Amino acid sequence: MSRKTRANSQVGVWRLNLLRLMFITIVLSLGWRLADIQVFNADFLRNQGDARHIRNVEVIAHRGMILDRHGEPLAISTPVHSVWLNPQVFDGDSTEITILAKTLGIRTKSINKKIKNNKKREFVYLKRRVTPEVANKVDNLNITGLALQREYKRYYPMGEVTSHLVGFTNIDDMGQEGLELMHDDVLTGLPGLKKMVRDSRGNYVEGGEQLKPTKDGQNIQLSIDLRLQYLTYQSLKEAVTHYRAKSGSAVVLDTRTGEVLAMVNQPSFNPNNRRGLKSSDYRNRAVTDLFEPGSTVKPFTMASGLQSGKFVPSSIIDTRPGTLKISGHTIKDFRDYGQIDMATLIQKSSNVGASKIALALKPEDLWHDFAAFGMAEPTGGYFPGEATGSLPDPQKWRELDRATLSYGYGLALSALQLARGYMVLANGGILQPISFIKLTEKSVGRRVYSSNVMNQVVIMMEGVVEEGGTAKLAAVENYHVAGKTGTVKKASRGGYAEKQYLSLFAGIIPSSKPRLAMVVMIDDPKGEEYYGGLVAGPVFSKVMTGAMRLLNIPPDDLPVNELQVAEK
Amino acid sequence: MLLAVMASAISVVYTKHQSRVEFVALQKLEQHRDDLDEEWGRLLLEQSTWASPGRVEHQAKIKLDMIIPMARSTVVLNP
């Protein structure tokens, strides 16, 4: 019994040992596998796992608003949804696809085609930027592999009124034109990043981590006064339509700060629907297009004359016989004005008189005095596509060039530059940089003329809108206006076109204590009237009458005999 | 030692869970904020459409028979 037991137990021990060995091997191999997975291959496997379930998702930053100076919105980003699908997991049947196509307003075929053509992709846009109602309907269809992505669409509530100035963005919300382009980095912000977990069907499940916070874009506040902008837009449009003109521009500046209060162009466009528009339609002509300013620069010629000391306001200039012949070219006046002083010269806009003043001055001085008004230099507004204009080199001037410069031919500038030049007249000889942004503190200008010279010129210019002047229609009741008309023959290939004109009016108001400067430019008005005073002058008058009321600027030309001033 | 390791392990799990919960809450709030933003943007647009100078001018002239006063009928008060 005992031997048997021993033998049995010996067999038992051997078996037991085998069993033990097996268990130990199993444990060891498991341990090895564990170490293999957990220690040696851990990174690789973790990456593989993450790649299947974790996605870093970009969170789109909100684009800042563009506001006018009183906080009225000119451009707003509102969230919209784009519909996309994942062709790999999409499981909509044909009826669902038909319903989807109907909801989105696209063709069933194109959906099928998109799924077929992108079999290997995980992301295909079906339709971008749908209305919230449509997005809701799509959401309610509940088809696997179909999802919505939040994006922002830009709206321009003022449409045509501010389109050239504000510009617009493209479908990816990047600034393309105008101030949207100019301040793109401030408006854009930085997109955030978050880590999201997906289930096996590719839908995001709740939970995740924020890797990078979203930094929303900042709002910018423009110097534009929407009420003035609208008034200017309306008045310019009326004039351009009435005279069937090719185009038109108008700029209103605050002469104390250099801020642009209004800037409009015709023809305009609707930035909310840009279908069928050419890139030339987007141009902000008031800044990008150059023209010869014609008689509107005569105040600059007068300033140069006074600056030289060779002329005083009462100097008599002989414009007889109304023509002046210089190197074979005849400069003509409208009629013979005889012997006139400088104020009458401006009032009647005598080309002969202006030429005589210019010819009496040293070319370098004349050039310098013109350049002092900011000709041929950037305005400081940095608007995209801004043109700097040109003022020819005085060393190459012939006598005729000097004469024609005095009444605005042979140099080129933009409407904004001209307005800036008039701002120098308005604020007593300080050349101020232009700003499209509302200023919190006054920008630093530079003195280019003495206030004495400027005041003398401004007083001379008051005659232009008075009885006997060239722009009676530009007058504003109860206010003194200092302005100047311009009727410019348009340059075309091989000389000047016979019957094509630019009608201009530039002015400052109230001239005894100027607040606003405005330039109106109307290109190629058709019909009998084309004089600057008749075509562009009324636009000035209309806008400024409204502007004085809107900005609450006290009148400086009240009739004294009427009891309209109530003293406190 | 073992206890400390266990405790720290459990607390890691717990805080991870907490952070998930908080993140979900944050996302819900963000969603809510975005919805409110959306609505605000829409209302802002609506407001600016109703209050656009063009509309106001039209309403004032046509419906209310208002006119811009002539300079003659304006009284200026000097403070």
XYZ file of C-alpha atoms in Angstrom:
647
model
C 0.000 0.000 0.000
C 2.668 2.291 1.005
C 4.820 1.374 -2.076
C 1.872 1.820 -4.279
C 1.129 5.076 -2.712
C 4.678 6.177 -3.177
C 4.707 5.104 -6.773
C 1.439 6.859 -7.255
C 2.607 9.887 -5.479
C 5.817 9.810 -7.574
C 3.740 9.846 -10.696
C 1.674 12.569 -9.034
C 4.736 14.686 -8.335
C 5.911 14.396 -11.900
C 2.497 15.399 -13.190
C 2.236 18.149 -10.678
C 5.600 19.483 -11.739
C 4.542 19.436 -15.358
C 1.420 21.288 -14.461
C 3.402 23.781 -12.445
C 5.807 24.276 -15.310
C 2.927 24.869 -17.677
C 1.388 27.440 -15.382
C 4.701 29.162 -14.875
C 5.237 29.258 -18.665
C 1.779 30.667 -19.162
C 2.327 33.280 -16.501
C 5.742 34.135 -17.900
C 4.505 34.428 -21.457
C 1.572 36.485 -20.324
C 3.980 38.633 -18.361
C 6.177 38.965 -21.396
C 3.217 39.909 -23.566
C 2.140 42.390 -20.955
C 5.572 43.949 -20.867
C 5.703 43.898 -24.630
C 2.447 45.785 -24.935
C 2.759 48.015 -21.907
C 6.434 48.842 -22.033
C 8.092 48.133 -25.342
C 5.318 48.908 -27.803
C 3.274 51.223 -25.673
C 3.757 54.377 -27.716
C 3.098 52.714 -31.013
C -0.091 51.097 -29.822
C -1.338 54.171 -28.093
C -0.850 56.185 -31.252
C -2.651 53.592 -33.281
C -5.546 53.614 -30.884
C -5.716 57.382 -30.783
C -5.565 57.566 -34.546
C -8.734 55.530 -34.705
C -10.726 57.418 -32.117
C -9.265 60.764 -31.249
C -9.368 63.779 -33.456
C -8.042 67.239 -32.899
C -10.830 69.498 -34.013
C -10.323 73.128 -34.909
C -12.710 75.585 -33.318
C -13.359 78.487 -35.642
C -12.798 81.918 -34.127
C -15.520 84.511 -34.378
C -14.618 87.333 -36.764
C -14.906 90.760 -35.179
C -17.542 93.247 -36.220
C -16.954 96.448 -38.133
C -18.829 99.327 -36.561
C -19.370 102.936 -37.467
C -18.269 105.671 -35.075
C -21.509 105.484 -33.118
C -21.471 101.694 -32.870
C -23.840 100.877 -35.723
C -22.832 97.564 -37.293
C -21.456 97.677 -40.839
C -20.292 94.072 -40.999
C -21.407 91.223 -38.741
C -20.464 87.571 -38.705
C -23.399 85.348 -37.952
C -23.008 81.611 -37.466
C -24.312 79.463 -40.274
C -23.969 75.774 -40.874
C -22.317 73.914 -43.672
C -23.582 70.431 -44.456
C -20.958 67.765 -44.937
C -20.928 64.003 -45.102
C -18.492 61.187 -44.521
C -18.740 58.910 -47.592
C -17.159 56.029 -45.706
C -19.959 55.676 -43.190
C -22.818 57.394 -44.986
C -25.800 55.053 -44.974
C -28.644 57.082 -46.356
C -30.871 55.157 -48.764
C -32.200 56.595 -52.000
C -35.377 58.079 -50.484
C -33.355 59.789 -47.793
C -30.970 61.170 -50.392
C -33.920 62.526 -52.373
C -35.320 64.257 -49.306
C -31.881 65.603 -48.469
C -31.435 66.933 -51.989
C -34.803 68.657 -51.824
C -34.033 70.229 -48.462
C -30.715 71.566 -49.628
C -31.988 72.617 -53.018
C -29.414 70.621 -54.930
C -29.806 67.707 -57.311
C -29.957 64.082 -56.163
C -27.466 63.193 -58.859
C -24.838 65.540 -57.551
C -25.064 64.028 -54.061
C -24.618 60.528 -55.428
C -21.756 61.706 -57.572
C -20.051 63.321 -54.620
C -20.330 60.122 -52.577
C -19.033 58.002 -55.469
C -16.142 60.282 -56.342
C -14.928 60.609 -52.771
C -15.288 57.039 -51.551
C -11.917 57.125 -49.838
C -12.359 60.476 -48.123
C -13.911 61.129 -44.778
C -15.128 64.644 -45.447
C -17.034 66.178 -48.324
C -19.003 69.432 -48.249
C -22.500 69.002 -49.589
C -23.548 72.593 -49.287
C -21.893 75.470 -47.521
C -23.635 78.142 -45.533
C -27.239 77.102 -45.354
C -29.879 79.033 -43.440
C -30.629 77.980 -39.832
C -33.994 76.555 -40.918
C -32.390 74.284 -43.494
C -29.708 73.267 -41.023
C -32.425 72.251 -38.558
C -34.204 70.130 -41.137
C -30.954 68.398 -42.110
C -30.256 67.704 -38.476
C -33.666 66.143 -38.036
C -33.110 63.729 -40.935
C -30.727 61.861 -38.637
C -28.694 60.128 -41.295
C -25.451 58.509 -40.154
C -22.414 60.107 -41.713
C -24.201 63.382 -42.365
C -23.237 66.280 -40.164
C -23.257 70.035 -39.790
C -20.271 72.260 -39.338
C -20.559 75.652 -37.772
C -19.070 78.451 -39.846
C -19.491 82.175 -39.946
C -20.976 84.161 -42.726
C -20.422 87.851 -43.093
C -23.415 90.123 -43.438
C -23.309 93.738 -44.449
C -26.513 95.306 -43.194
C -25.858 98.584 -44.994
C -25.252 96.879 -48.323
C -24.375 99.265 -51.110
C -23.996 102.277 -48.869
C -20.702 101.150 -47.372
C -19.602 98.439 -49.789
C -16.487 100.023 -51.293
C -15.200 101.191 -47.981
C -15.852 98.135 -45.841
C -15.013 95.630 -48.581
C -15.878 91.984 -48.093
C -14.553 88.538 -47.202
C -14.346 85.352 -49.244
C -16.070 82.048 -48.452
C -13.317 81.130 -45.995
C -13.937 84.363 -44.090
C -10.739 86.078 -45.110
C -10.711 89.767 -45.972
C -10.546 90.372 -49.714
C -11.126 94.065 -50.234
C -11.356 97.344 -48.426
C -11.116 97.609 -44.663
C -11.925 93.910 -44.285
C -8.594 93.277 -45.985
C -6.740 96.096 -44.312
C -7.599 95.012 -40.770
C -7.852 91.298 -41.469
C -5.444 90.237 -38.713
C -7.223 92.218 -36.010
C -10.642 90.973 -37.089
C -9.704 87.347 -37.621
C -8.591 86.106 -34.208
C -6.965 82.721 -33.635
C -8.762 79.401 -34.033
C -8.739 77.088 -31.011
C -8.087 73.367 -30.901
C -9.901 70.663 -28.959
C -9.412 66.951 -28.623
C -12.518 64.935 -29.324
C -13.282 61.217 -29.077
C -15.147 59.490 -31.865
C -17.157 56.297 -31.756
C -16.772 53.514 -34.317
C -19.156 55.227 -36.721
C -17.229 58.448 -36.756
C -19.570 60.560 -34.652
C -18.117 62.636 -31.872
C -19.054 61.553 -28.414
C -19.234 63.857 -25.463
C -16.134 64.667 -23.537
C -12.723 65.747 -24.677
C -10.131 68.286 -23.769
C -9.336 71.780 -24.793
C -5.848 72.000 -26.228
C -5.845 75.643 -27.206
C -8.479 78.220 -26.350
C -10.150 80.098 -29.186
C -9.224 83.728 -29.466
C -12.044 85.629 -31.087
C -11.333 88.516 -33.427
C -11.686 92.059 -32.183
C -14.241 94.589 -33.308
C -13.013 97.660 -35.089
C -14.717 100.989 -34.961
C -14.457 103.093 -38.069
C -14.365 106.853 -38.280
C -17.412 106.678 -40.564
C -20.618 108.340 -39.447
C -23.302 106.148 -40.903
C -25.892 108.922 -41.104
C -23.518 111.086 -43.108
C -22.410 108.129 -45.188
C -25.990 107.395 -46.101
C -26.744 111.017 -46.908
C -23.661 111.261 -49.110
C -24.469 108.007 -50.829
C -28.016 109.106 -51.550
C -27.052 112.534 -52.860
C -24.221 111.267 -55.046
C -26.356 108.516 -56.465
C -29.071 110.990 -57.359
C -26.599 113.215 -59.194
C -24.861 110.376 -61.020
C -28.197 108.940 -62.128
C -29.592 112.299 -63.121
C -26.608 113.221 -65.286
C -26.138 109.639 -66.534
C -22.524 109.923 -65.469
C -20.047 107.109 -65.809
C -19.047 107.132 -62.175
C -18.737 109.369 -59.156
C -16.974 109.657 -55.819
C -17.431 111.741 -52.711
C -15.353 112.088 -49.557
C -16.194 113.904 -46.330
C -13.414 114.546 -43.818
C -13.387 115.880 -40.304
C -10.905 118.712 -40.701
C -9.895 118.747 -37.054
C -8.823 115.106 -36.839
C -8.322 113.837 -40.389
C -10.964 111.153 -39.881
C -12.976 110.043 -42.880
C -16.637 110.606 -42.026
C -18.067 109.425 -45.319
C -16.720 107.954 -48.501
C -18.903 106.710 -51.310
C -18.560 105.740 -54.930
C -20.960 105.168 -57.772
C -21.738 102.728 -59.243
C -21.866 100.675 -56.084
C -22.485 96.981 -55.487
C -24.211 94.773 -52.967
C -21.563 92.980 -50.908
C -24.082 90.391 -49.704
C -24.585 89.067 -53.208
C -21.611 89.475 -55.460
C -22.693 87.231 -58.274
C -21.715 88.506 -61.702
C -19.550 91.354 -60.485
C -16.179 92.235 -61.937
C -13.177 93.134 -59.841
C -13.340 96.663 -61.242
C -16.711 97.089 -59.529
C -15.042 96.628 -56.156
C -12.577 99.467 -56.564
C -12.854 102.243 -54.032
C -12.434 104.929 -56.670
C -12.131 107.749 -54.181
C -8.820 106.258 -53.054
C -7.530 104.202 -55.958
C -8.375 106.288 -59.018
C -6.324 109.277 -60.052
C -7.517 112.237 -62.063
C -6.316 115.666 -63.029
C -7.892 117.989 -60.481
C -8.340 121.015 -62.752
C -9.369 124.313 -61.215
C -9.873 122.789 -57.761
C -6.129 123.314 -57.183
C -6.301 127.055 -57.803
C -6.480 127.728 -54.056
C -3.123 125.940 -53.823
C -1.716 128.215 -56.528
C -3.010 131.228 -54.588
C -1.413 129.908 -51.413
C 1.898 129.530 -53.221
C 1.597 133.064 -54.542
C 0.905 134.510 -51.087
C 3.641 132.385 -49.552
C 6.228 133.820 -51.955
C 5.448 137.315 -50.756
C 5.131 138.490 -54.347
C 1.355 138.668 -54.051
C -1.119 139.909 -51.470
C -4.889 139.345 -51.628
C -5.388 142.808 -53.107
C -2.781 142.330 -55.864
C -4.240 143.135 -59.257
C -3.674 140.575 -61.962
C -4.220 141.522 -65.566
C -6.087 138.738 -67.329
C -6.748 140.743 -70.490
C -7.563 139.731 -73.177
C -8.785 136.511 -71.644
C -6.176 134.451 -73.430
C -2.500 133.829 -72.804
C -0.162 132.346 -75.365
C 2.713 130.233 -74.062
C 5.023 128.348 -76.423
C 2.396 127.962 -79.096
C -0.379 126.922 -76.728
C -3.242 129.239 -75.844
C -4.647 129.301 -72.329
C -8.226 130.503 -72.378
C -10.643 131.984 -69.899
C -14.388 131.626 -70.172
C -14.453 135.312 -71.055
C -12.212 138.349 -70.595
C -12.309 139.220 -66.884
C -10.048 142.266 -67.225
C -7.918 143.414 -64.295
C -8.928 141.490 -61.193
C -7.730 140.867 -57.653
C -6.993 137.404 -56.317
C -10.426 136.843 -54.773
C -12.131 137.606 -58.065
C -9.632 135.361 -59.814
C -10.766 132.433 -57.660
C -14.395 133.423 -57.850
C -14.367 133.517 -61.646
C -11.814 130.710 -61.945
C -9.503 132.507 -64.340
C -6.960 130.192 -65.934
C -4.990 133.126 -67.317
C -4.734 134.733 -63.887
C -3.642 131.513 -62.201
C -1.038 130.945 -64.909
C 0.347 134.437 -64.448
C 0.755 133.861 -60.731
C 2.445 130.504 -61.307
C 4.827 131.957 -63.887
C 5.894 134.659 -61.467
C 7.044 132.045 -58.956
C 10.191 129.961 -58.859
C 9.392 126.438 -60.170
C 10.929 124.782 -57.099
C 8.846 126.953 -54.779
C 5.675 126.206 -56.697
C 6.454 122.487 -56.566
C 7.212 122.642 -52.887
C 4.060 124.598 -52.097
C 1.936 122.081 -54.001
C 3.641 119.136 -52.339
C 2.928 120.772 -48.974
C -0.789 120.054 -49.567
C 0.008 116.358 -49.540
C 0.103 115.877 -53.297
C 1.904 112.747 -54.508
C 2.348 111.256 -51.069
C 0.430 108.560 -49.198
C -2.493 109.949 -47.206
C -1.642 107.935 -44.094
C -4.897 105.979 -44.264
C -3.203 102.869 -45.734
C -6.290 101.828 -47.619
C -5.570 98.763 -49.785
C -4.736 99.819 -53.317
C -4.291 103.450 -52.400
C -2.819 105.525 -55.233
C -0.261 108.165 -54.347
C -0.688 110.295 -57.451
C 1.977 112.246 -59.205
C 3.451 115.709 -59.204
C 6.049 116.127 -61.940
C 9.657 117.017 -61.238
C 10.132 120.816 -61.385
C 13.511 120.507 -63.081
C 11.869 119.111 -66.168
C 9.147 121.741 -66.267
C 8.793 123.910 -69.302
C 7.052 127.228 -69.022
C 3.801 125.704 -70.232
C 3.936 122.978 -67.584
C 4.121 125.565 -64.848
C 1.188 127.460 -66.269
C -1.037 124.387 -66.681
C -0.131 123.125 -63.219
C -1.600 126.315 -61.769
C -5.046 125.306 -62.999
C -4.726 121.629 -62.328
C -3.377 119.862 -65.382
C -0.239 117.760 -65.514
C -0.610 116.354 -62.009
C -2.765 113.493 -60.804
C -4.397 112.833 -57.449
C -7.232 110.911 -55.862
C -10.410 112.392 -54.420
C -9.136 111.564 -50.940
C -5.865 113.416 -51.552
C -7.710 116.440 -52.821
C -9.895 116.411 -49.728
C -6.783 116.150 -47.580
C -5.309 119.166 -49.367
C -8.471 121.144 -48.559
C -8.149 120.032 -44.976
C -4.873 121.952 -44.827
C -6.777 125.076 -45.861
C -9.427 124.313 -43.261
C -7.257 123.759 -40.211
C -4.910 126.655 -40.657
C -1.983 125.037 -42.459
C -1.558 121.671 -40.767
C -1.272 118.577 -42.933
C -3.004 115.799 -41.060
C -2.800 112.068 -41.788
C -6.053 110.441 -42.878
C -7.669 107.854 -40.638
C -10.402 105.350 -41.409
C -10.489 104.286 -37.767
C -12.151 106.301 -35.030
C -9.362 108.094 -33.229
C -9.182 108.162 -29.471
C -6.591 110.900 -29.481
C -5.781 113.427 -32.133
C -3.156 112.307 -34.610
C -0.090 114.465 -35.050
C -0.043 116.537 -38.195
C 2.700 118.750 -39.494
C 2.563 122.458 -40.136
C 3.093 123.252 -43.787
C 1.691 126.787 -44.000
C 1.137 129.666 -41.649
C -2.462 130.031 -40.562
C -2.341 133.581 -41.862
C -1.826 132.508 -45.489
C -4.471 129.815 -45.189
C -7.055 132.205 -43.757
C -6.464 134.658 -46.590
C -7.030 131.918 -49.165
C -10.140 130.636 -47.381
C -11.671 134.107 -47.354
C -10.999 134.430 -51.098
C -12.696 131.104 -51.692
C -15.917 132.213 -50.033
C -16.763 134.211 -53.142
C -17.092 131.056 -55.226
C -20.507 130.131 -53.840
C -21.745 133.716 -53.641
C -23.496 135.803 -56.252
C -21.202 135.979 -59.304
C -19.229 132.872 -58.369
C -18.985 129.640 -60.307
C -20.865 127.521 -57.767
C -23.859 129.341 -56.366
C -25.630 125.978 -56.165
C -23.050 124.726 -53.671
C -24.066 127.331 -51.099
C -25.437 126.162 -47.768
C -28.023 128.401 -46.162
C -26.850 130.093 -42.937
C -23.256 128.901 -43.365
C -20.201 130.368 -45.018
C -18.705 127.964 -47.510
C -15.217 128.182 -48.953
C -14.951 126.045 -52.040
C -13.759 125.721 -55.569
C -15.233 124.172 -58.669
C -13.415 122.207 -61.320
C -14.457 121.206 -64.811
C -11.728 119.066 -66.237
C -11.326 117.811 -69.765
C -10.672 114.136 -69.524
C -7.321 112.939 -70.756
C -7.598 110.214 -73.329
C -5.184 108.605 -75.713
C -3.401 111.232 -77.757
C -4.617 114.313 -75.896
C -7.797 115.506 -74.260
C -11.207 114.198 -75.206
C -13.463 116.888 -76.625
C -16.758 116.203 -74.926
C -15.799 114.269 -71.819
C -15.463 116.075 -68.558
C -14.938 115.553 -64.879
C -17.153 117.756 -62.762
C -15.598 118.576 -59.434
C -16.393 120.501 -56.340
C -14.227 120.736 -53.255
C -15.110 122.809 -50.246
C -14.858 123.421 -46.533
C -17.601 124.469 -44.132
C -18.272 126.531 -42.016
C -15.443 128.553 -43.428
C -15.095 130.878 -40.429
C -14.408 127.873 -38.196
C -14.071 124.864 -40.479
C -15.291 121.477 -39.385
C -15.761 119.481 -42.572
C -14.055 119.212 -45.937
C -15.753 117.532 -48.852
C -14.809 116.582 -52.392
C -17.382 115.586 -54.981
C -16.211 114.115 -58.270
C -18.577 113.163 -61.064
C -17.057 111.467 -64.077
C -18.412 112.133 -67.548
C -21.861 113.623 -66.986
C -23.941 113.520 -70.177
C -26.102 116.346 -71.380
C -25.906 120.100 -71.598
C -24.562 120.677 -68.115
C -21.132 119.539 -67.176
C -19.708 122.426 -65.152
C -18.473 121.433 -61.740
C -20.559 124.128 -60.076
C -23.757 122.845 -61.668
C -23.228 119.098 -61.431
C -21.081 118.508 -58.354
C -21.908 121.698 -56.416
C -25.506 120.748 -55.528
C -24.294 117.438 -54.077
C -22.022 119.387 -51.737
C -24.836 121.682 -50.728
C -27.262 118.865 -50.084
C -24.883 116.752 -48.045
C -23.569 119.665 -46.035
C -26.994 121.073 -45.227
C -27.801 117.703 -43.705
C -24.384 117.293 -42.106
C -24.566 120.645 -40.294
C -27.865 119.591 -38.794
C -26.722 116.049 -37.942
C -23.460 117.145 -36.360
C -25.050 120.092 -34.639
C -22.616 122.638 -36.022
C -23.684 126.224 -35.227
C -24.335 128.469 -38.227
C -21.824 131.255 -38.876
C -23.822 133.211 -41.419
C -27.151 134.078 -39.864
C -28.920 137.133 -41.174
C -28.441 139.722 -38.417
C -31.727 141.510 -38.836
C -33.823 138.436 -38.106
C -34.595 137.516 -34.541
C -33.525 133.911 -34.873
C -30.731 133.838 -32.384
C -32.154 133.355 -28.969
C -29.555 134.450 -26.458
C -29.644 132.927 -23.057
C 3.359 52.597 0.166
C 0.906 50.345 -1.602
C -1.965 52.248 -0.087
C -0.509 55.527 -1.219
C -0.087 54.235 -4.780
C -3.643 52.954 -4.828
C -4.973 56.178 -3.476
C -3.108 58.241 -6.016
C -4.222 55.905 -8.832
C -7.831 56.251 -7.847
C -7.533 59.996 -7.476
C -6.052 60.200 -10.997
C -9.019 58.329 -12.345
C -11.362 60.474 -10.353
C -9.882 63.792 -11.456
C -9.831 62.609 -15.047
C -13.490 61.817 -14.762
C -14.162 65.136 -13.127
C -12.361 66.982 -15.890
C -14.413 65.135 -18.497
C -17.602 66.087 -16.714
C -16.521 69.690 -16.432
C -15.529 69.782 -20.071
C -18.897 68.473 -21.108
C -20.512 71.171 -19.015
C -18.217 73.750 -20.565
C -19.130 72.592 -24.020
C -22.798 72.798 -23.224
C -22.326 76.326 -21.994
C -20.299 77.193 -25.057
C -23.008 75.779 -27.251
C -25.513 77.895 -25.370
C -23.302 80.954 -25.756
C -22.961 80.308 -29.474
C -26.701 79.956 -29.813
C -27.209 83.212 -27.972
C -24.530 84.843 -30.118
C -26.321 83.591 -33.164
C -29.575 85.036 -32.005
C -27.944 88.291 -31.017
C -26.344 88.598 -34.450
C -29.703 87.973 -36.066
C -31.420 90.523 -33.868
C -28.658 93.053 -34.517
C -29.137 92.558 -38.227
C -32.855 92.865 -37.860
C -32.504 96.015 -35.836
C -30.141 97.624 -38.300
C -32.455 96.702 -41.138
C -35.430 98.309 -39.447
C -33.409 101.311 -38.387
C -31.492 101.806 -41.624
C -31.419 105.498 -42.543
C -33.108 104.716 -45.845
C -36.090 103.105 -44.184
C -36.390 105.740 -41.517
C -36.298 108.480 -44.128
C -38.903 106.740 -46.217
C -41.228 106.135 -43.274
C -40.854 109.683 -42.039
C -41.646 111.165 -45.422
C -44.383 108.842 -46.629
C -46.141 107.686 -43.488
C -45.643 110.563 -41.123
C -45.523 113.410 -43.651
C -42.410 114.814 -42.048
C -40.099 117.282 -43.749
C -36.648 118.614 -43.031
C -37.183 122.127 -41.648
C -36.049 124.988 -43.849
C -33.123 126.994 -42.559
C -35.554 129.916 -42.368
C -37.725 128.173 -39.814
C -34.860 127.076 -37.615
C -34.140 128.805 -34.356
C -30.577 128.740 -33.120
C -29.956 128.792 -29.394
C -26.590 130.110 -28.289
C -25.627 128.832 -24.852
